[in-house]
Amino acid sequence: MRPIPPGYGGAPGQRPALSRPPGLTRPPASGTGSVAAPAAITPAAPTSSPSPANAAAEFLLQFKRSLLPYLIQRINPQLLNSGNKDALVQTIEQLIDEKLSADKIPIGKQLRDKLVNDVTNEMVGFGPLEELLKDEAVSEIMINGSHKIYIEQKGKVTLSPVRFVDEASLRRVIDKILSPLGRRVDESSPICDARMPDGSRVNVVIPPCALDGATVTIRKFSKNKLTMEKLMEFKALSKGMCMFLQSAVRGALNIVISGGTGSGKTTALNALSSFIPEGNRIITVEDAAELVLMQEHVVRLESKPPNIEGKGAVTIRDLVKSCLRMRPDRIVIGECRGGEALDMLQAMNTGHDGSLTTTHANSPREALARISTLVMMAGVELPEKAIKEQIAGAVHCFVQCSRLQDGSRKFTYITEVQGMEGQTITLQDLFKFEQTGISQEGKVSGVFRGCGIVPKCMDHLRAHGENLPVEVFQTSLEV
Ligand SMILES: Nc1ncnc2c1ncn2[C@@H]1O[C@H](COP(=O)(O)OP(=O)(O)OP(=O)(O)O)[C@@H](O)[C@H]1O
Ligand SMILES: [Mg+2]
């Protein structure tokens, strides 16, 4: 008797009922059907009039639901685990044809091939995610339970027609994603952050914490690295801004990139890091390593979640402290979201210039408040003024990233920290993006404007051999 993998339902050895998928009636006459219009398949007693494409999708879903346990019963587990995809596809094709013919369901070749493809993906790959993972135009996949998969393409989020057959199928795919990474989720530990082998970042939350079914968010690793040149091509910043940032990084300014979720902070950090001169010893500290630095001398550190007994966690803070003993020339912290902010400021204030990090905030001014709050999380009682002085003494510049209404991501501010006036940290915008309009197609127009101010950090830059022409701060670019 063949064992049935968990989640497929049905008692071992019991042949699942091969009934027509619920909701489907037998077609009135023979026909070939097609993917776009499964003319031969009529959903029974439709409550509304679904479009042919929806009817086809619904049919596929229903049929697959009955097909999977059927195939699992019939396919030799050795073949399933052999990794011989060609032989498996052949067997799946054969069994699907048998079942279609036994159930007298005439469908077109396109629909039948899609069924074979979907079922193969379901059995040996990541199911419906397989196609989305392959599609380079999709940058993010957000699964809200088995029936709602949202995708981001060109900065726009839409509901994808792709669905899982049921929650069990989604859970199997989650297990398939996590288990090679040595990770798992279950009721007692329902949250997991991990990095897939291709560099994509994945977050999973399952019930009881996720109320409407398992929730998976995959930030796909972009094969097309977004370099500064590319970002300029995409009108994310102007040439003048890029020239300043290049000098700022080469000249070892401490820079904090701030922005909302998915606004492009990590991308900006990666692109900025490329300006760190070769020969510097760079230490990167991240939660889930996303940075890809091209320099030779890089040490990559990644935090570690606790084990099953809740022990052995290594936090970003532990790693930041540790990296200070590793003789870094540059410290790059993926994101400051806790007490490590204090260690980072102390590092910046004690000769580790040229450090880079990101934080969640909607403006440079908010980023200041955010860093103050994070420092307080370090559990060291510091008066507010002392925290502000630490920040003012440590951070030279903020780069603000924003995702605009049209889905485009831009560097909306480059702002210098000038010092303290009484209890207040003074900030000066060096560049900003001013939105001037939005077209009928929803495209944002505006201008990247240099504010015409020569920053205080020019002395620091000159001392590091960076002789940036001051005209850069007067440049503007309309987009
Ligand atoms: N200027 C840009 N133009 C086009 N796409 C961009 C740009 N910047 C970032 N992206 C894309 O936007 C997505 C989000 O970027 P990124 O991961 O850098 O954001 P983030 O602010 O770090 O997000 P999070 O807050 O989740 O960490 C990625 O798919 C990235 O490739
Ligand atoms: Mg990020």
Coordinates of N, CA and C and ligand atoms in Angstrom, one line a residue, residues 139 201 219 226 231 234 236 260-267 360 409, ligand 1:
S139 N 7.5 41.5 -9.1 CA 8.6 41.8 -8.2 C 8.2 41.3 -6.8
R201 N 13.3 37.1 -0.5 CA 13.0 37.2 0.9 C 11.6 36.7 1.1
R219 N 9.4 38.8 -1.4 CA 10.0 39.9 -2.2 C 11.0 39.3 -3.1
L226 N 19.6 46.7 -9.6 CA 19.3 48.1 -9.8 C 20.5 49.0 -9.3
L231 N 19.0 53.3 -11.7 CA 18.0 54.1 -10.9 C 17.9 55.5 -11.6
F234 N 15.7 55.1 -14.5 CA 14.3 55.0 -14.1 C 13.8 56.3 -13.5
A236 N 14.8 57.8 -10.8 CA 14.6 57.7 -9.4 C 15.4 58.8 -8.7
G260 N 9.3 54.3 3.6 CA 8.2 53.4 4.0 C 8.4 52.0 3.6
T261 N 7.5 51.1 3.9 CA 7.7 49.7 3.4 C 7.7 49.6 1.9
G262 N 8.7 48.9 1.4 CA 8.8 48.7 0.0 C 9.1 49.9 -0.8
S263 N 9.6 50.9 -0.2 CA 9.9 52.2 -0.9 C 11.2 52.2 -1.7
G264 N 12.0 51.2 -1.5 CA 13.2 51.1 -2.2 C 14.5 51.3 -1.4
K265 N 14.3 51.2 0.0 CA 15.5 51.5 0.9 C 16.6 50.5 0.6
T266 N 16.3 49.2 0.6 CA 17.4 48.2 0.5 C 18.1 48.4 -0.9
T267 N 17.2 48.6 -1.9 CA 17.8 48.8 -3.3 C 18.7 50.0 -3.3
H360 N 12.7 52.7 8.8 CA 11.4 53.0 8.4 C 10.9 54.3 8.8
R409 N 9.4 54.6 -7.8 CA 10.1 54.8 -6.5 C 11.1 55.9 -6.8
Ligands
LIG1 N1 13.9 53.1 -8.1 C1 13.3 52.0 -8.3 N2 12.7 51.7 -9.5 C2 12.0 50.6 -9.7 N3 11.9 49.6 -8.8 C3 12.5 49.7 -7.7 C4 13.2 50.9 -7.3 N4 13.7 50.8 -6.1 C5 13.3 49.6 -5.6 N5 12.6 49.0 -6.6 C6 12.0 47.6 -6.5 O1 11.0 47.8 -5.4 C7 10.9 46.7 -4.6 C8 11.1 47.1 -3.2 O2 12.4 47.6 -3.0 P1 13.2 47.4 -1.7 O3 13.3 45.9 -1.3 O4 14.5 48.1 -1.9 O5 12.3 48.2 -0.6 P2 12.5 48.4 0.9 O6 12.1 49.8 1.2 O7 13.8 47.9 1.4 O8 11.3 47.4 1.5 P3 11.1 46.8 2.9 O9 10.6 47.9 3.7 O10 10.1 45.8 2.7 O11 12.4 46.3 3.4 C9 11.9 45.7 -5.1 O12 11.3 44.8 -6.0 C10 12.9 46.6 -5.9 O13 13.5 45.8 -7.0

